[in-house]
Amino acid sequence: MKTYLAEVLGTFLLVFIGTASVATGGFLADLPLGQEAIGLAFGIGLIAAAYAVGPISGAHLNPAVTLGVFLAGRLPAKDVIPYWIAQIIGAILASLALWIIVSGQTGGHTTGFGANGWDVAKWGTSSAFLWELIGTFTFVTVILGVTAEKHSTAFAGLVIGLTLAGLHFAMIPVTGTSLNPARSIGPALFTGGAALSQLWLFIVAPLLGGAIAGVVAKARVFEKD
């Protein structure tokens, strides 16, 4: 139970810190770093969560990561669903907390809750899907690489967080960067509309990307003999 509670807390930290950077003014003109600041918020949120709960649960914080870790042979099948449930609960609690906070904004809240989505007038569904699939594959491959027994390092959390930040720098203009079904589910529930109708992509594509990364890791394609 401590393991699952750690996943709830860790996912809460990641989603709350990351989406708050959007909901409380991430795209305002007076924020000089713009999308880079949002990317750093998600990266730093992940670093904080990784070092806070990593020793307890491994700090997956993401159903796609859990699926990749399972397919790589590093997690028992019995833990997959409980991890997913814990991560989704953590994300929903984070979005609920953020909703309560911004509901008291003077003049009303207008900047959303950091939900993922793509502009159908600018990007096709296939583009958004490939971005999320390839991005998640890259992200989970890095995670599995730096946490492998032969490659493990005390700086794994830092490397993973910086990778997430870098992927945000590249992907925010297209999908807002999910790479994480739980991260997308929480904000979508409080945003509604297009965020909910497009949510399927931010569940399917990351899970597929994480699964491919797990299979590749299982085959030890990138491991030294």
Tab-separated table of C-alpha atoms in Angstrom:
chain	number	residue	atom	x	y	z
A	1	MET	CA	0.000	0.000	0.000
A	2	LYS	CA	2.884	2.391	0.725
A	3	THR	CA	4.082	1.835	-2.824
A	4	TYR	CA	0.751	2.821	-4.328
A	5	LEU	CA	0.359	5.821	-2.022
A	6	ALA	CA	3.809	6.946	-3.125
A	7	GLU	CA	2.604	6.850	-6.738
A	8	VAL	CA	-0.431	8.935	-5.786
A	9	LEU	CA	1.763	11.544	-4.111
A	10	GLY	CA	4.426	11.560	-6.802
A	11	THR	CA	1.922	11.928	-9.633
A	12	PHE	CA	0.154	14.659	-7.684
A	13	LEU	CA	3.420	16.623	-7.413
A	14	LEU	CA	4.245	16.218	-11.096
A	15	VAL	CA	0.798	17.167	-12.404
A	16	PHE	CA	0.177	19.952	-9.916
A	17	ILE	CA	3.511	21.722	-10.453
A	18	GLY	CA	3.428	21.249	-14.216
A	19	THR	CA	-0.155	22.229	-14.958
A	20	ALA	CA	-0.088	25.078	-12.434
A	21	SER	CA	2.612	26.707	-14.572
A	22	VAL	CA	-0.019	26.905	-17.330
A	23	ALA	CA	-3.142	27.620	-15.278
A	24	THR	CA	-1.603	30.443	-13.286
A	25	GLY	CA	-0.094	32.320	-16.204
A	26	GLY	CA	2.272	30.172	-18.219
A	27	PHE	CA	1.441	31.907	-21.477
A	28	LEU	CA	1.051	35.461	-20.168
A	29	ALA	CA	3.124	38.191	-21.763
A	30	ASP	CA	4.818	39.002	-18.465
A	31	LEU	CA	6.324	35.517	-18.237
A	32	PRO	CA	9.568	35.886	-20.243
A	33	LEU	CA	10.331	32.169	-20.666
A	34	GLY	CA	6.955	31.138	-22.144
A	35	GLN	CA	6.825	27.452	-23.106
A	36	GLU	CA	10.356	26.918	-21.831
A	37	ALA	CA	9.181	27.853	-18.325
A	38	ILE	CA	6.334	25.356	-18.601
A	39	GLY	CA	8.725	22.653	-19.803
A	40	LEU	CA	11.035	23.358	-16.887
A	41	ALA	CA	8.099	23.260	-14.466
A	42	PHE	CA	7.190	19.751	-15.612
A	43	GLY	CA	10.835	18.675	-15.583
A	44	ILE	CA	11.494	20.081	-12.119
A	45	GLY	CA	8.208	18.642	-10.855
A	46	LEU	CA	9.321	15.224	-12.051
A	47	ILE	CA	12.756	15.594	-10.474
A	48	ALA	CA	11.176	16.555	-7.150
A	49	ALA	CA	8.741	13.639	-7.260
A	50	ALA	CA	11.411	11.168	-8.377
A	51	TYR	CA	13.691	11.896	-5.455
A	52	ALA	CA	10.769	12.125	-3.020
A	53	VAL	CA	9.078	8.789	-3.778
A	54	GLY	CA	11.530	6.999	-6.066
A	55	PRO	CA	13.002	4.833	-3.283
A	56	ILE	CA	9.491	3.625	-2.404
A	57	SER	CA	7.732	3.010	-5.717
A	58	GLY	CA	10.318	3.701	-8.408
A	59	ALA	CA	8.461	6.935	-9.211
A	60	HIS	CA	6.739	5.793	-12.382
A	61	LEU	CA	4.088	8.553	-12.102
A	62	ASN	CA	2.873	7.591	-15.555
A	63	PRO	CA	0.899	4.586	-16.885
A	64	ALA	CA	3.085	4.518	-20.011
A	65	VAL	CA	6.202	4.210	-17.862
A	66	THR	CA	4.601	1.465	-15.782
A	67	LEU	CA	3.676	-0.451	-18.943
A	68	GLY	CA	7.206	-0.052	-20.295
A	69	VAL	CA	8.762	-1.196	-17.012
A	70	PHE	CA	6.442	-4.226	-16.946
A	71	LEU	CA	7.208	-5.231	-20.537
A	72	ALA	CA	10.911	-4.798	-19.830
A	73	GLY	CA	10.538	-7.448	-17.149
A	74	ARG	CA	11.098	-5.173	-14.168
A	75	LEU	CA	7.618	-5.099	-12.612
A	76	PRO	CA	5.231	-7.932	-11.658
A	77	ALA	CA	1.980	-8.059	-13.626
A	78	LYS	CA	-0.017	-7.784	-10.390
A	79	ASP	CA	1.291	-4.258	-9.826
A	80	VAL	CA	0.402	-2.759	-13.222
A	81	ILE	CA	-3.277	-1.967	-12.649
A	82	PRO	CA	-2.793	-0.725	-9.047
A	83	TYR	CA	0.003	1.562	-10.263
A	84	TRP	CA	-2.264	2.916	-13.012
A	85	ILE	CA	-5.103	3.540	-10.572
A	86	ALA	CA	-2.787	5.295	-8.119
A	87	GLN	CA	-1.354	7.505	-10.874
A	88	ILE	CA	-4.775	8.513	-12.186
A	89	ILE	CA	-5.981	9.297	-8.654
A	90	GLY	CA	-2.899	11.459	-8.069
A	91	ALA	CA	-3.473	13.358	-11.301
A	92	ILE	CA	-7.172	13.941	-10.571
A	93	LEU	CA	-6.378	15.174	-7.064
A	94	ALA	CA	-3.793	17.566	-8.500
A	95	SER	CA	-6.290	18.981	-10.987
A	96	LEU	CA	-8.954	19.218	-8.282
A	97	ALA	CA	-6.592	21.172	-6.034
A	98	LEU	CA	-5.668	23.478	-8.907
A	99	TRP	CA	-9.352	23.964	-9.791
A	100	ILE	CA	-10.150	24.961	-6.214
A	101	ILE	CA	-7.240	27.424	-6.155
A	102	VAL	CA	-7.950	29.164	-9.474
A	103	SER	CA	-11.711	29.263	-8.907
A	104	GLY	CA	-11.040	32.161	-6.555
A	105	GLN	CA	-9.229	34.188	-9.222
A	106	THR	CA	-10.510	37.756	-9.445
A	107	GLY	CA	-12.484	38.267	-12.661
A	108	GLY	CA	-12.777	34.536	-13.224
A	109	HIS	CA	-10.307	31.927	-14.445
A	110	THR	CA	-9.648	31.970	-18.205
A	111	THR	CA	-6.385	30.088	-18.866
A	112	GLY	CA	-7.642	26.511	-18.466
A	113	PHE	CA	-6.096	23.724	-16.444
A	114	GLY	CA	-3.188	22.684	-18.620
A	115	ALA	CA	-5.173	20.107	-20.576
A	116	ASN	CA	-3.612	18.516	-23.629
A	117	GLY	CA	-4.990	18.944	-27.134
A	118	TRP	CA	-4.136	19.896	-30.668
A	119	ASP	CA	-5.457	22.538	-33.039
A	120	VAL	CA	-7.294	20.557	-35.724
A	121	ALA	CA	-7.071	23.540	-38.081
A	122	LYS	CA	-3.276	23.374	-37.927
A	123	TRP	CA	-2.316	19.789	-37.064
A	124	GLY	CA	-3.754	16.500	-38.238
A	125	THR	CA	-4.584	13.696	-35.840
A	126	SER	CA	-1.774	11.596	-37.304
A	127	SER	CA	0.776	14.332	-36.517
A	128	ALA	CA	-0.389	14.620	-32.932
A	129	PHE	CA	-0.439	10.837	-32.540
A	130	LEU	CA	3.084	10.395	-33.872
A	131	TRP	CA	4.405	13.226	-31.705
A	132	GLU	CA	3.011	11.583	-28.580
A	133	LEU	CA	4.050	8.065	-29.582
A	134	ILE	CA	7.635	8.980	-30.517
A	135	GLY	CA	7.982	11.384	-27.606
A	136	THR	CA	6.820	8.762	-25.107
A	137	PHE	CA	9.041	6.107	-26.668
A	138	THR	CA	11.998	8.460	-26.268
A	139	PHE	CA	11.068	9.353	-22.704
A	140	VAL	CA	10.507	5.771	-21.525
A	141	THR	CA	13.644	4.558	-23.314
A	142	VAL	CA	15.690	7.099	-21.372
A	143	ILE	CA	14.033	6.031	-18.111
A	144	LEU	CA	14.680	2.348	-18.737
A	145	GLY	CA	18.234	3.121	-19.803
A	146	VAL	CA	19.353	5.200	-16.833
A	147	THR	CA	17.628	2.881	-14.338
A	148	ALA	CA	18.954	-0.356	-15.829
A	149	GLU	CA	21.066	-2.392	-13.412
A	150	LYS	CA	24.218	-1.883	-15.481
A	151	HIS	CA	23.605	1.813	-16.083
A	152	SER	CA	22.035	3.023	-12.840
A	153	THR	CA	23.186	6.381	-11.520
A	154	ALA	CA	22.344	8.631	-8.579
A	155	PHE	CA	21.549	11.308	-11.162
A	156	ALA	CA	18.829	9.241	-12.864
A	157	GLY	CA	16.055	11.510	-11.576
A	158	LEU	CA	17.839	14.582	-12.893
A	159	VAL	CA	18.420	13.028	-16.320
A	160	ILE	CA	14.793	11.929	-16.586
A	161	GLY	CA	13.476	15.330	-15.514
A	162	LEU	CA	15.651	17.172	-18.016
A	163	THR	CA	14.520	14.787	-20.755
A	164	LEU	CA	10.896	15.580	-19.940
A	165	ALA	CA	11.669	19.302	-20.026
A	166	GLY	CA	13.406	18.984	-23.401
A	167	LEU	CA	10.485	17.087	-24.885
A	168	HIS	CA	8.148	19.832	-23.669
A	169	PHE	CA	10.265	22.460	-25.429
A	170	ALA	CA	9.743	20.571	-28.696
A	171	MET	CA	6.153	19.379	-28.331
A	172	ILE	CA	4.154	22.063	-26.514
A	173	PRO	CA	3.182	23.894	-29.743
A	174	VAL	CA	1.627	20.706	-31.152
A	175	THR	CA	-0.082	18.787	-28.327
A	176	GLY	CA	0.830	20.607	-25.130
A	177	THR	CA	2.996	17.535	-24.392
A	178	SER	CA	1.379	14.668	-22.560
A	179	LEU	CA	3.553	11.524	-22.763
A	180	ASN	CA	1.464	10.461	-19.775
A	181	PRO	CA	-2.184	9.308	-19.792
A	182	ALA	CA	-2.679	10.210	-16.124
A	183	ARG	CA	-1.321	13.725	-16.677
A	184	SER	CA	-3.913	14.174	-19.468
A	185	ILE	CA	-6.880	12.579	-17.694
A	186	GLY	CA	-6.785	14.861	-14.629
A	187	PRO	CA	-6.898	18.243	-16.412
A	188	ALA	CA	-9.315	16.986	-19.104
A	189	LEU	CA	-11.941	16.121	-16.484
A	190	PHE	CA	-11.963	19.726	-15.264
A	191	THR	CA	-11.631	21.339	-18.696
A	192	GLY	CA	-14.220	19.375	-20.677
A	193	GLY	CA	-15.033	20.070	-24.326
A	194	ALA	CA	-12.246	19.333	-26.802
A	195	ALA	CA	-9.934	18.184	-23.996
A	196	LEU	CA	-12.271	15.271	-23.327
A	197	SER	CA	-13.018	14.478	-26.966
A	198	GLN	CA	-9.296	14.354	-27.792
A	199	LEU	CA	-8.326	12.520	-24.610
A	200	TRP	CA	-8.258	9.104	-26.304
A	201	LEU	CA	-5.116	10.058	-28.232
A	202	PHE	CA	-3.272	11.012	-25.046
A	203	ILE	CA	-4.085	7.604	-23.606
A	204	VAL	CA	-3.452	5.374	-26.626
A	205	ALA	CA	-0.344	6.993	-28.143
A	206	PRO	CA	1.687	7.225	-24.893
A	207	LEU	CA	0.776	3.657	-23.900
A	208	LEU	CA	1.863	2.416	-27.313
A	209	GLY	CA	5.096	4.399	-27.138
A	210	GLY	CA	5.823	3.109	-23.641
A	211	ALA	CA	5.070	-0.467	-24.720
A	212	ILE	CA	7.498	-0.266	-27.643
A	213	ALA	CA	10.186	1.125	-25.340
A	214	GLY	CA	9.601	-1.732	-22.917
A	215	VAL	CA	9.894	-4.367	-25.637
A	216	VAL	CA	13.093	-2.769	-26.930
A	217	ALA	CA	14.533	-2.683	-23.405
A	218	LYS	CA	13.575	-6.330	-22.869
A	219	ALA	CA	15.544	-7.194	-26.013
A	220	ARG	CA	18.520	-5.282	-24.521
A	221	VAL	CA	19.126	-3.521	-27.798
A	222	PHE	CA	20.860	-0.616	-26.078
A	223	GLU	CA	22.575	-2.546	-23.271
A	224	LYS	CA	26.278	-3.214	-23.215
A	225	ASP	CA	27.234	-6.879	-23.317
